[in-house]
């Protein structure tokens, strides 16, 4: 019966430690985080079979503590980040594929184009920059001509059009009033008298 209770305690400890490790660890894992999660799973499996509750909990806590320490050091020191976590690798710059980096990543042009299509991008020339992130995900920025128009962009355009139209209407009104004054000398004389008064 102790076997069941110990298994449940180990499971709850694992869940708590994954929560402590952070949402990022579960959502977008780097190589270091994947290894830590696999080590937690392996340690949990051995603990259930060998019934070493205290040792297992200490081992699990040590793994997560090491992960958190490395993540903290990676924030403070760039060389730790580069060494243990890695950095994004650019694969497209100004609409051109960086072939050397593709070779380093062991990705073919077809695989890269497949990733572009997954994100709704039909041509490499539409991409300003693209990289393979440390999590293996594909990050990109589109060229200006390929970007979609947002609601904020539309509102700015409408405001600008309204402003331009108001300026043009004001200029037309001024021109018309000047022409009316020049065409009608009586109005011009009355206007001068009104100014005198």
JSON list of C-alpha atoms in Angstrom, two decimals:
[
{"chain": "A", "resi": 1, "resn": "UNK", "atom": "CA", "xyz": [0.00, 0.00, 0.00]},
{"chain": "A", "resi": 2, "resn": "UNK", "atom": "CA", "xyz": [2.93, 2.36, 0.69]},
{"chain": "A", "resi": 3, "resn": "UNK", "atom": "CA", "xyz": [3.96, 1.86, -2.95]},
{"chain": "A", "resi": 4, "resn": "UNK", "atom": "CA", "xyz": [0.77, 3.59, -4.17]},
{"chain": "A", "resi": 5, "resn": "UNK", "atom": "CA", "xyz": [1.11, 6.54, -1.77]},
{"chain": "A", "resi": 6, "resn": "UNK", "atom": "CA", "xyz": [4.77, 7.05, -2.64]},
{"chain": "A", "resi": 7, "resn": "UNK", "atom": "CA", "xyz": [3.95, 6.98, -6.36]},
{"chain": "A", "resi": 8, "resn": "UNK", "atom": "CA", "xyz": [1.27, 9.63, -5.87]},
{"chain": "A", "resi": 9, "resn": "UNK", "atom": "CA", "xyz": [3.63, 11.83, -3.82]},
{"chain": "A", "resi": 10, "resn": "UNK", "atom": "CA", "xyz": [6.34, 11.52, -6.50]},
{"chain": "A", "resi": 11, "resn": "UNK", "atom": "CA", "xyz": [3.82, 12.42, -9.20]},
{"chain": "A", "resi": 12, "resn": "UNK", "atom": "CA", "xyz": [2.62, 15.49, -7.28]},
{"chain": "A", "resi": 13, "resn": "UNK", "atom": "CA", "xyz": [6.24, 16.52, -6.61]},
{"chain": "A", "resi": 14, "resn": "UNK", "atom": "CA", "xyz": [6.98, 16.27, -10.36]},
{"chain": "A", "resi": 15, "resn": "UNK", "atom": "CA", "xyz": [3.92, 18.40, -11.23]},
{"chain": "A", "resi": 16, "resn": "UNK", "atom": "CA", "xyz": [4.91, 21.04, -8.64]},
{"chain": "A", "resi": 17, "resn": "UNK", "atom": "CA", "xyz": [8.50, 21.13, -9.93]},
{"chain": "A", "resi": 18, "resn": "UNK", "atom": "CA", "xyz": [7.37, 21.56, -13.53]},
{"chain": "A", "resi": 19, "resn": "UNK", "atom": "CA", "xyz": [5.18, 24.46, -12.38]},
{"chain": "A", "resi": 20, "resn": "UNK", "atom": "CA", "xyz": [8.20, 25.96, -10.57]},
{"chain": "A", "resi": 21, "resn": "UNK", "atom": "CA", "xyz": [10.36, 25.49, -13.69]},
{"chain": "A", "resi": 22, "resn": "UNK", "atom": "CA", "xyz": [7.89, 27.77, -15.49]},
{"chain": "A", "resi": 23, "resn": "UNK", "atom": "CA", "xyz": [5.38, 27.78, -18.31]},
{"chain": "A", "resi": 24, "resn": "UNK", "atom": "CA", "xyz": [8.10, 28.42, -20.89]},
{"chain": "A", "resi": 25, "resn": "UNK", "atom": "CA", "xyz": [9.71, 25.10, -20.02]},
{"chain": "A", "resi": 26, "resn": "UNK", "atom": "CA", "xyz": [6.59, 23.21, -21.04]},
{"chain": "A", "resi": 27, "resn": "UNK", "atom": "CA", "xyz": [5.53, 25.42, -23.96]},
{"chain": "A", "resi": 28, "resn": "UNK", "atom": "CA", "xyz": [8.79, 26.04, -25.80]},
{"chain": "A", "resi": 29, "resn": "UNK", "atom": "CA", "xyz": [11.58, 23.86, -24.57]},
{"chain": "A", "resi": 30, "resn": "UNK", "atom": "CA", "xyz": [15.22, 24.39, -25.37]},
{"chain": "A", "resi": 31, "resn": "UNK", "atom": "CA", "xyz": [17.61, 21.43, -25.42]},
{"chain": "A", "resi": 32, "resn": "UNK", "atom": "CA", "xyz": [18.54, 21.97, -21.77]},
{"chain": "A", "resi": 33, "resn": "UNK", "atom": "CA", "xyz": [14.90, 22.03, -20.71]},
{"chain": "A", "resi": 34, "resn": "UNK", "atom": "CA", "xyz": [14.07, 18.88, -22.71]},
{"chain": "A", "resi": 35, "resn": "UNK", "atom": "CA", "xyz": [16.92, 17.01, -21.00]},
{"chain": "A", "resi": 36, "resn": "UNK", "atom": "CA", "xyz": [15.74, 18.22, -17.58]},
{"chain": "A", "resi": 37, "resn": "UNK", "atom": "CA", "xyz": [12.15, 17.08, -18.24]},
{"chain": "A", "resi": 38, "resn": "UNK", "atom": "CA", "xyz": [13.39, 13.69, -19.48]},
{"chain": "A", "resi": 39, "resn": "UNK", "atom": "CA", "xyz": [15.60, 13.36, -16.40]},
{"chain": "A", "resi": 40, "resn": "UNK", "atom": "CA", "xyz": [12.61, 14.12, -14.17]},
{"chain": "A", "resi": 41, "resn": "UNK", "atom": "CA", "xyz": [10.58, 11.45, -15.98]},
{"chain": "A", "resi": 42, "resn": "UNK", "atom": "CA", "xyz": [13.39, 8.91, -15.74]},
{"chain": "A", "resi": 43, "resn": "UNK", "atom": "CA", "xyz": [14.03, 9.63, -12.06]},
{"chain": "A", "resi": 44, "resn": "UNK", "atom": "CA", "xyz": [10.31, 9.37, -11.33]},
{"chain": "A", "resi": 45, "resn": "UNK", "atom": "CA", "xyz": [10.12, 6.01, -13.12]},
{"chain": "A", "resi": 46, "resn": "UNK", "atom": "CA", "xyz": [13.06, 4.59, -11.17]},
{"chain": "A", "resi": 47, "resn": "UNK", "atom": "CA", "xyz": [11.67, 5.89, -7.90]},
{"chain": "A", "resi": 48, "resn": "UNK", "atom": "CA", "xyz": [8.33, 4.20, -8.40]},
{"chain": "A", "resi": 49, "resn": "UNK", "atom": "CA", "xyz": [10.00, 0.87, -9.16]},
{"chain": "A", "resi": 50, "resn": "UNK", "atom": "CA", "xyz": [12.60, 1.14, -6.38]},
{"chain": "A", "resi": 51, "resn": "UNK", "atom": "CA", "xyz": [10.47, 2.95, -3.77]},
{"chain": "A", "resi": 52, "resn": "UNK", "atom": "CA", "xyz": [13.14, 5.53, -2.79]},
{"chain": "A", "resi": 53, "resn": "UNK", "atom": "CA", "xyz": [10.82, 8.44, -1.93]},
{"chain": "A", "resi": 54, "resn": "UNK", "atom": "CA", "xyz": [13.14, 10.90, -0.13]},
{"chain": "A", "resi": 55, "resn": "UNK", "atom": "CA", "xyz": [16.07, 10.30, -2.49]},
{"chain": "A", "resi": 56, "resn": "UNK", "atom": "CA", "xyz": [13.76, 10.77, -5.49]},
{"chain": "A", "resi": 57, "resn": "UNK", "atom": "CA", "xyz": [12.32, 14.04, -4.21]},
{"chain": "A", "resi": 58, "resn": "UNK", "atom": "CA", "xyz": [15.84, 15.35, -3.48]},
{"chain": "A", "resi": 59, "resn": "UNK", "atom": "CA", "xyz": [17.01, 14.29, -6.96]},
{"chain": "A", "resi": 60, "resn": "UNK", "atom": "CA", "xyz": [14.01, 15.94, -8.65]},
{"chain": "A", "resi": 61, "resn": "UNK", "atom": "CA", "xyz": [14.47, 19.16, -6.68]},
{"chain": "A", "resi": 62, "resn": "UNK", "atom": "CA", "xyz": [18.18, 19.18, -7.57]},
{"chain": "A", "resi": 63, "resn": "UNK", "atom": "CA", "xyz": [17.39, 18.84, -11.29]},
{"chain": "A", "resi": 64, "resn": "UNK", "atom": "CA", "xyz": [14.94, 21.74, -11.27]},
{"chain": "A", "resi": 65, "resn": "UNK", "atom": "CA", "xyz": [17.26, 23.85, -9.09]},
{"chain": "A", "resi": 66, "resn": "UNK", "atom": "CA", "xyz": [20.07, 23.29, -11.60]},
{"chain": "A", "resi": 67, "resn": "UNK", "atom": "CA", "xyz": [17.76, 24.25, -14.47]},
{"chain": "A", "resi": 68, "resn": "UNK", "atom": "CA", "xyz": [16.69, 27.45, -12.69]},
{"chain": "A", "resi": 69, "resn": "UNK", "atom": "CA", "xyz": [20.31, 28.29, -11.86]},
{"chain": "A", "resi": 70, "resn": "UNK", "atom": "CA", "xyz": [21.37, 27.88, -15.49]},
{"chain": "A", "resi": 71, "resn": "UNK", "atom": "CA", "xyz": [18.41, 30.00, -16.68]},
{"chain": "A", "resi": 72, "resn": "UNK", "atom": "CA", "xyz": [19.33, 32.72, -14.15]},
{"chain": "A", "resi": 73, "resn": "UNK", "atom": "CA", "xyz": [22.99, 32.66, -15.22]},
{"chain": "A", "resi": 74, "resn": "UNK", "atom": "CA", "xyz": [21.93, 32.79, -18.89]},
{"chain": "A", "resi": 75, "resn": "UNK", "atom": "CA", "xyz": [20.04, 36.02, -18.18]},
{"chain": "A", "resi": 76, "resn": "UNK", "atom": "CA", "xyz": [23.06, 37.55, -16.42]},
{"chain": "A", "resi": 77, "resn": "UNK", "atom": "CA", "xyz": [25.88, 36.29, -18.67]},
{"chain": "A", "resi": 78, "resn": "UNK", "atom": "CA", "xyz": [25.72, 36.02, -22.46]},
{"chain": "A", "resi": 79, "resn": "UNK", "atom": "CA", "xyz": [28.48, 33.40, -22.68]},
{"chain": "A", "resi": 80, "resn": "UNK", "atom": "CA", "xyz": [26.41, 31.04, -20.46]},
{"chain": "A", "resi": 81, "resn": "UNK", "atom": "CA", "xyz": [23.41, 31.60, -22.71]},
{"chain": "A", "resi": 82, "resn": "UNK", "atom": "CA", "xyz": [25.44, 30.90, -25.86]},
{"chain": "A", "resi": 83, "resn": "UNK", "atom": "CA", "xyz": [27.15, 27.86, -24.33]},
{"chain": "A", "resi": 84, "resn": "UNK", "atom": "CA", "xyz": [24.26, 26.07, -22.63]},
{"chain": "A", "resi": 85, "resn": "UNK", "atom": "CA", "xyz": [21.07, 27.40, -24.23]},
{"chain": "A", "resi": 86, "resn": "UNK", "atom": "CA", "xyz": [22.16, 28.58, -27.68]},
{"chain": "A", "resi": 87, "resn": "UNK", "atom": "CA", "xyz": [21.02, 31.47, -29.84]},
{"chain": "A", "resi": 88, "resn": "UNK", "atom": "CA", "xyz": [18.73, 31.88, -32.86]},
{"chain": "A", "resi": 89, "resn": "UNK", "atom": "CA", "xyz": [20.29, 31.07, -36.22]},
{"chain": "A", "resi": 90, "resn": "UNK", "atom": "CA", "xyz": [19.35, 33.40, -39.10]},
{"chain": "A", "resi": 91, "resn": "UNK", "atom": "CA", "xyz": [18.29, 31.56, -42.27]},
{"chain": "A", "resi": 92, "resn": "UNK", "atom": "CA", "xyz": [16.88, 34.41, -44.41]},
{"chain": "A", "resi": 93, "resn": "UNK", "atom": "CA", "xyz": [18.17, 37.98, -44.70]},
{"chain": "A", "resi": 94, "resn": "UNK", "atom": "CA", "xyz": [16.54, 40.59, -46.99]},
{"chain": "A", "resi": 95, "resn": "UNK", "atom": "CA", "xyz": [14.68, 37.96, -49.01]},
{"chain": "A", "resi": 96, "resn": "UNK", "atom": "CA", "xyz": [17.75, 35.75, -49.57]},
{"chain": "A", "resi": 97, "resn": "UNK", "atom": "CA", "xyz": [18.42, 32.34, -48.04]},
{"chain": "A", "resi": 98, "resn": "UNK", "atom": "CA", "xyz": [21.62, 32.04, -45.98]},
{"chain": "A", "resi": 99, "resn": "UNK", "atom": "CA", "xyz": [22.83, 28.68, -47.30]},
{"chain": "A", "resi": 100, "resn": "UNK", "atom": "CA", "xyz": [25.76, 28.26, -44.87]},
{"chain": "A", "resi": 101, "resn": "UNK", "atom": "CA", "xyz": [23.43, 28.49, -41.87]},
{"chain": "A", "resi": 102, "resn": "UNK", "atom": "CA", "xyz": [20.99, 26.04, -43.45]},
{"chain": "A", "resi": 103, "resn": "UNK", "atom": "CA", "xyz": [23.84, 23.56, -43.82]},
{"chain": "A", "resi": 104, "resn": "UNK", "atom": "CA", "xyz": [24.85, 24.05, -40.17]},
{"chain": "A", "resi": 105, "resn": "UNK", "atom": "CA", "xyz": [21.27, 23.35, -39.10]},
{"chain": "A", "resi": 106, "resn": "UNK", "atom": "CA", "xyz": [21.00, 20.42, -41.55]},
{"chain": "A", "resi": 107, "resn": "UNK", "atom": "CA", "xyz": [17.84, 21.91, -43.08]},
{"chain": "A", "resi": 108, "resn": "UNK", "atom": "CA", "xyz": [17.15, 21.71, -46.81]},
{"chain": "A", "resi": 109, "resn": "UNK", "atom": "CA", "xyz": [15.71, 24.56, -48.87]},
{"chain": "A", "resi": 110, "resn": "UNK", "atom": "CA", "xyz": [12.53, 22.47, -49.32]},
{"chain": "A", "resi": 111, "resn": "UNK", "atom": "CA", "xyz": [12.15, 22.13, -45.55]},
{"chain": "A", "resi": 112, "resn": "UNK", "atom": "CA", "xyz": [12.64, 25.88, -45.13]},
{"chain": "A", "resi": 113, "resn": "UNK", "atom": "CA", "xyz": [10.06, 26.61, -47.84]},
{"chain": "A", "resi": 114, "resn": "UNK", "atom": "CA", "xyz": [7.70, 24.20, -46.09]},
{"chain": "A", "resi": 115, "resn": "UNK", "atom": "CA", "xyz": [8.03, 26.21, -42.89]},
{"chain": "A", "resi": 116, "resn": "UNK", "atom": "CA", "xyz": [7.33, 29.39, -44.84]},
{"chain": "A", "resi": 117, "resn": "UNK", "atom": "CA", "xyz": [4.15, 27.86, -46.30]},
{"chain": "A", "resi": 118, "resn": "UNK", "atom": "CA", "xyz": [3.04, 26.77, -42.80]},
{"chain": "A", "resi": 119, "resn": "UNK", "atom": "CA", "xyz": [3.07, 30.46, -41.85]},
{"chain": "A", "resi": 120, "resn": "UNK", "atom": "CA", "xyz": [1.22, 31.53, -45.02]},
{"chain": "A", "resi": 121, "resn": "UNK", "atom": "CA", "xyz": [4.30, 32.96, -46.76]},
{"chain": "A", "resi": 122, "resn": "UNK", "atom": "CA", "xyz": [4.41, 32.13, -50.46]},
{"chain": "A", "resi": 123, "resn": "UNK", "atom": "CA", "xyz": [7.85, 33.51, -51.36]},
{"chain": "A", "resi": 124, "resn": "UNK", "atom": "CA", "xyz": [11.26, 33.89, -49.72]},
{"chain": "A", "resi": 125, "resn": "UNK", "atom": "CA", "xyz": [11.46, 37.39, -51.20]},
{"chain": "A", "resi": 126, "resn": "UNK", "atom": "CA", "xyz": [8.58, 38.47, -48.91]},
{"chain": "A", "resi": 127, "resn": "UNK", "atom": "CA", "xyz": [10.72, 37.79, -45.81]},
{"chain": "A", "resi": 128, "resn": "UNK", "atom": "CA", "xyz": [12.95, 40.52, -44.38]},
{"chain": "A", "resi": 129, "resn": "UNK", "atom": "CA", "xyz": [14.56, 38.27, -41.75]},
{"chain": "A", "resi": 130, "resn": "UNK", "atom": "CA", "xyz": [13.91, 34.73, -40.55]},
{"chain": "A", "resi": 131, "resn": "UNK", "atom": "CA", "xyz": [15.64, 32.51, -38.02]},
{"chain": "A", "resi": 132, "resn": "UNK", "atom": "CA", "xyz": [15.38, 29.15, -36.33]},
{"chain": "A", "resi": 133, "resn": "UNK", "atom": "CA", "xyz": [14.90, 29.98, -32.66]},
{"chain": "A", "resi": 134, "resn": "UNK", "atom": "CA", "xyz": [16.58, 28.12, -29.79]},
{"chain": "A", "resi": 135, "resn": "UNK", "atom": "CA", "xyz": [13.33, 26.19, -29.28]},
{"chain": "A", "resi": 136, "resn": "UNK", "atom": "CA", "xyz": [13.41, 25.04, -32.91]},
{"chain": "A", "resi": 137, "resn": "UNK", "atom": "CA", "xyz": [10.53, 27.29, -33.85]},
{"chain": "A", "resi": 138, "resn": "UNK", "atom": "CA", "xyz": [10.54, 29.48, -36.95]},
{"chain": "A", "resi": 139, "resn": "UNK", "atom": "CA", "xyz": [10.64, 33.24, -36.32]},
{"chain": "A", "resi": 140, "resn": "UNK", "atom": "CA", "xyz": [10.32, 35.81, -39.10]},
{"chain": "A", "resi": 141, "resn": "UNK", "atom": "CA", "xyz": [9.67, 39.42, -40.06]},
{"chain": "A", "resi": 142, "resn": "UNK", "atom": "CA", "xyz": [8.01, 40.25, -43.37]},
{"chain": "A", "resi": 143, "resn": "UNK", "atom": "CA", "xyz": [9.03, 42.94, -45.84]},
{"chain": "A", "resi": 144, "resn": "UNK", "atom": "CA", "xyz": [6.83, 46.06, -45.74]},
{"chain": "A", "resi": 145, "resn": "UNK", "atom": "CA", "xyz": [5.07, 45.16, -49.01]},
{"chain": "A", "resi": 146, "resn": "UNK", "atom": "CA", "xyz": [4.10, 41.72, -47.62]},
{"chain": "A", "resi": 147, "resn": "UNK", "atom": "CA", "xyz": [2.82, 42.81, -44.20]},
{"chain": "A", "resi": 148, "resn": "UNK", "atom": "CA", "xyz": [-0.89, 42.64, -43.50]},
{"chain": "A", "resi": 149, "resn": "UNK", "atom": "CA", "xyz": [-2.77, 45.81, -42.68]},
{"chain": "A", "resi": 150, "resn": "UNK", "atom": "CA", "xyz": [-3.95, 46.02, -39.08]},
{"chain": "A", "resi": 151, "resn": "UNK", "atom": "CA", "xyz": [-6.95, 47.88, -37.67]},
{"chain": "A", "resi": 152, "resn": "UNK", "atom": "CA", "xyz": [-4.53, 50.42, -36.19]},
{"chain": "A", "resi": 153, "resn": "UNK", "atom": "CA", "xyz": [-2.98, 51.00, -39.63]},
{"chain": "A", "resi": 154, "resn": "UNK", "atom": "CA", "xyz": [-6.45, 51.56, -41.15]},
{"chain": "A", "resi": 155, "resn": "UNK", "atom": "CA", "xyz": [-7.41, 54.02, -38.42]},
{"chain": "A", "resi": 156, "resn": "UNK", "atom": "CA", "xyz": [-4.20, 56.02, -39.00]},
{"chain": "A", "resi": 157, "resn": "UNK", "atom": "CA", "xyz": [-4.84, 56.07, -42.76]},
{"chain": "A", "resi": 158, "resn": "UNK", "atom": "CA", "xyz": [-8.44, 57.25, -42.25]},
{"chain": "A", "resi": 159, "resn": "UNK", "atom": "CA", "xyz": [-7.31, 60.00, -39.85]},
{"chain": "A", "resi": 160, "resn": "UNK", "atom": "CA", "xyz": [-4.66, 61.13, -42.31]},
{"chain": "A", "resi": 161, "resn": "UNK", "atom": "CA", "xyz": [-7.17, 61.16, -45.19]},
{"chain": "A", "resi": 162, "resn": "UNK", "atom": "CA", "xyz": [-9.67, 63.15, -43.12]},
{"chain": "A", "resi": 163, "resn": "UNK", "atom": "CA", "xyz": [-6.99, 65.65, -42.15]},
{"chain": "A", "resi": 164, "resn": "UNK", "atom": "CA", "xyz": [-5.87, 66.04, -45.77]},
{"chain": "A", "resi": 165, "resn": "UNK", "atom": "CA", "xyz": [-9.47, 66.47, -46.95]},
{"chain": "A", "resi": 166, "resn": "UNK", "atom": "CA", "xyz": [-10.18, 69.12, -44.30]},
{"chain": "A", "resi": 167, "resn": "UNK", "atom": "CA", "xyz": [-7.03, 71.02, -45.29]},
{"chain": "A", "resi": 168, "resn": "UNK", "atom": "CA", "xyz": [-8.03, 70.87, -48.96]},
{"chain": "A", "resi": 169, "resn": "UNK", "atom": "CA", "xyz": [-11.60, 72.02, -48.18]},
{"chain": "A", "resi": 170, "resn": "UNK", "atom": "CA", "xyz": [-10.24, 74.91, -46.11]},
{"chain": "A", "resi": 171, "resn": "UNK", "atom": "CA", "xyz": [-7.89, 75.91, -48.94]},
{"chain": "A", "resi": 172, "resn": "UNK", "atom": "CA", "xyz": [-10.76, 75.74, -51.47]},
{"chain": "A", "resi": 173, "resn": "UNK", "atom": "CA", "xyz": [-13.00, 77.87, -49.23]},
{"chain": "A", "resi": 174, "resn": "UNK", "atom": "CA", "xyz": [-10.27, 80.50, -48.89]},
{"chain": "A", "resi": 175, "resn": "UNK", "atom": "CA", "xyz": [-9.70, 80.52, -52.66]},
{"chain": "A", "resi": 176, "resn": "UNK", "atom": "CA", "xyz": [-13.44, 80.81, -53.39]},
{"chain": "A", "resi": 177, "resn": "UNK", "atom": "CA", "xyz": [-13.90, 83.64, -50.89]},
{"chain": "A", "resi": 178, "resn": "UNK", "atom": "CA", "xyz": [-10.92, 85.53, -52.40]},
{"chain": "A", "resi": 179, "resn": "UNK", "atom": "CA", "xyz": [-12.33, 85.02, -55.92]},
{"chain": "A", "resi": 180, "resn": "UNK", "atom": "CA", "xyz": [-15.78, 86.23, -54.80]},
{"chain": "A", "resi": 181, "resn": "UNK", "atom": "CA", "xyz": [-14.25, 89.36, -53.29]},
{"chain": "A", "resi": 182, "resn": "UNK", "atom": "CA", "xyz": [-12.20, 90.04, -56.46]},
{"chain": "A", "resi": 183, "resn": "UNK", "atom": "CA", "xyz": [-15.16, 89.34, -58.82]},
{"chain": "A", "resi": 184, "resn": "UNK", "atom": "CA", "xyz": [-17.67, 91.52, -56.94]},
{"chain": "A", "resi": 185, "resn": "UNK", "atom": "CA", "xyz": [-16.29, 95.04, -56.31]},
{"chain": "A", "resi": 186, "resn": "UNK", "atom": "CA", "xyz": [-19.37, 96.02, -54.22]},
{"chain": "A", "resi": 187, "resn": "UNK", "atom": "CA", "xyz": [-18.66, 93.14, -51.86]},
{"chain": "A", "resi": 188, "resn": "UNK", "atom": "CA", "xyz": [-15.02, 94.22, -51.76]},
{"chain": "A", "resi": 189, "resn": "UNK", "atom": "CA", "xyz": [-16.11, 97.87, -50.99]},
{"chain": "A", "resi": 190, "resn": "UNK", "atom": "CA", "xyz": [-18.54, 96.68, -48.29]},
{"chain": "A", "resi": 191, "resn": "UNK", "atom": "CA", "xyz": [-15.84, 94.41, -46.89]},
{"chain": "A", "resi": 192, "resn": "UNK", "atom": "CA", "xyz": [-13.45, 97.40, -46.68]},
{"chain": "A", "resi": 193, "resn": "UNK", "atom": "CA", "xyz": [-16.18, 99.51, -44.98]},
{"chain": "A", "resi": 194, "resn": "UNK", "atom": "CA", "xyz": [-16.81, 96.71, -42.47]},
{"chain": "A", "resi": 195, "resn": "UNK", "atom": "CA", "xyz": [-13.09, 96.68, -41.70]},
{"chain": "A", "resi": 196, "resn": "UNK", "atom": "CA", "xyz": [-13.13, 100.50, -41.22]},
{"chain": "A", "resi": 197, "resn": "UNK", "atom": "CA", "xyz": [-16.06, 100.28, -38.86]}
]
